[in-house]
mmCIF file of C-alpha atoms in Angstrom:
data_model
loop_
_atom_site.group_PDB
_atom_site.id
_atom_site.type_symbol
_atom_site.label_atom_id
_atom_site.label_comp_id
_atom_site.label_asym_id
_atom_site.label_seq_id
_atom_site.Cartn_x
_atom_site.Cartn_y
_atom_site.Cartn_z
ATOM 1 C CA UNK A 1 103.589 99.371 99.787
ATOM 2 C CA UNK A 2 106.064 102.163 99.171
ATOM 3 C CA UNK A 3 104.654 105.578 100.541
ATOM 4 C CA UNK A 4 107.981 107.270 100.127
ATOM 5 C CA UNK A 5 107.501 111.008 99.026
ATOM 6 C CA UNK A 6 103.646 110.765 99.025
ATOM 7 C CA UNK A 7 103.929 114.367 97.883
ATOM 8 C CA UNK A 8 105.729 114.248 94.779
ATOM 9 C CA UNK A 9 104.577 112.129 92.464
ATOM 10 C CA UNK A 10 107.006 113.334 89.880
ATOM 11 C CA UNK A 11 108.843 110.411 88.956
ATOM 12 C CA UNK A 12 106.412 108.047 89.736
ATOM 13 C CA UNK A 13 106.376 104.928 87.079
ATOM 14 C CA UNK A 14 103.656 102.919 88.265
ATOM 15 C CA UNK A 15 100.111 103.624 90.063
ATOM 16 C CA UNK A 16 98.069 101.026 91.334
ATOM 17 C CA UNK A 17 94.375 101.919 92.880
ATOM 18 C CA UNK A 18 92.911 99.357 94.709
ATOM 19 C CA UNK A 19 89.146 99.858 96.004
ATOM 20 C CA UNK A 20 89.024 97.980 99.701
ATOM 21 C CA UNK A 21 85.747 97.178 101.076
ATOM 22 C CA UNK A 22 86.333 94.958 104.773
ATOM 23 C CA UNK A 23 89.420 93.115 103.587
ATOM 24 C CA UNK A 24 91.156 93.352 106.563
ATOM 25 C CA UNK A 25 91.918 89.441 106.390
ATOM 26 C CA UNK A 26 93.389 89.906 102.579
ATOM 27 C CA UNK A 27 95.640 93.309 103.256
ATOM 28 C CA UNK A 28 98.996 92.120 104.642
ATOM 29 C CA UNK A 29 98.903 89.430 101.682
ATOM 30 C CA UNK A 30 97.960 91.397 99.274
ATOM 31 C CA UNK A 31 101.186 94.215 100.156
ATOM 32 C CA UNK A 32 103.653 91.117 99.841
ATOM 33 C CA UNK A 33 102.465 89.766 96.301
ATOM 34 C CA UNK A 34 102.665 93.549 95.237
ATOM 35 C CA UNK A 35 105.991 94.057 96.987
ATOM 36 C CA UNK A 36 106.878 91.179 95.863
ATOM 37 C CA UNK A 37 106.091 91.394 92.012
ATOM 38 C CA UNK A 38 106.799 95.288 91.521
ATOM 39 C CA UNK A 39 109.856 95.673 93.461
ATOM 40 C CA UNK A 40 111.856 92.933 90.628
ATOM 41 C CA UNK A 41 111.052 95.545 87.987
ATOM 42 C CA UNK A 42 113.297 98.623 89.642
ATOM 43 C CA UNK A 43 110.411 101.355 88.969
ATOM 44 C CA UNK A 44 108.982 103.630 91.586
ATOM 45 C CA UNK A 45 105.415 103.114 92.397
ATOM 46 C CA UNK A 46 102.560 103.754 94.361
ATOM 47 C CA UNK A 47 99.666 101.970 95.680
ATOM 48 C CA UNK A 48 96.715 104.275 96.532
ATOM 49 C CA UNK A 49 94.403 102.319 98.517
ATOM 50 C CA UNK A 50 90.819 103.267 98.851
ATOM 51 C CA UNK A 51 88.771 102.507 101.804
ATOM 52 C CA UNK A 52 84.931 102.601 101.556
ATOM 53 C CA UNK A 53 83.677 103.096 105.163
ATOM 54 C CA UNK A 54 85.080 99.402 106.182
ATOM 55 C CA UNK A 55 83.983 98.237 109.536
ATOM 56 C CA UNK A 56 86.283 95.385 109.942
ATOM 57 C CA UNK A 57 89.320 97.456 111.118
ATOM 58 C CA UNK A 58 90.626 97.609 107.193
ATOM 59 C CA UNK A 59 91.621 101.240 107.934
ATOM 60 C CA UNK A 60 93.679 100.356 110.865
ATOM 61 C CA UNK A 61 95.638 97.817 109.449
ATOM 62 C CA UNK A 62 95.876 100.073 105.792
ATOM 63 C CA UNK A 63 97.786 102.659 108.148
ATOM 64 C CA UNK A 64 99.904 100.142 110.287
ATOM 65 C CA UNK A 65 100.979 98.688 106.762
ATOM 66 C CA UNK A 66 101.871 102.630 105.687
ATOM 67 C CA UNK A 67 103.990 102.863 108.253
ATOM 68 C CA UNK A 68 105.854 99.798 108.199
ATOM 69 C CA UNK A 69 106.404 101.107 104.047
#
């Protein structure tokens, strides 16, 4: 998930907002089909990942995956 210049989204070709609810087990393969699919097309993008009090560690693993992006 590319989280590169989270404060300037000038220049930003592509949003995605995804609504997680405990998907802890779904995350990491849900960043490689998007990294996988978007990063082909040579546009900047964004995925904006919104947690909704998730009790399965889904927050943890959202910000490991931030940081490995």
């Amino acid at each position: 998930m590319d989280t590169s210049d989270l404060n300037n989204s000038q220049g930003l070709e592509i949003s995605i907002v995804i609504p997680v609810y405990n998907e802890r087990e779904n995350l990491t393969l849900l960043d490689e089909k998007i990294t996988k699919n978007l990063q082909p097309l040579n546009k900047s993008y964004e995925v904006i990942l919104v947690d909704d009090g998730s009790v399965d560690g889904s927050v943890e693993l959202i910000r490991k995956l931030q940081e490995e992006n």
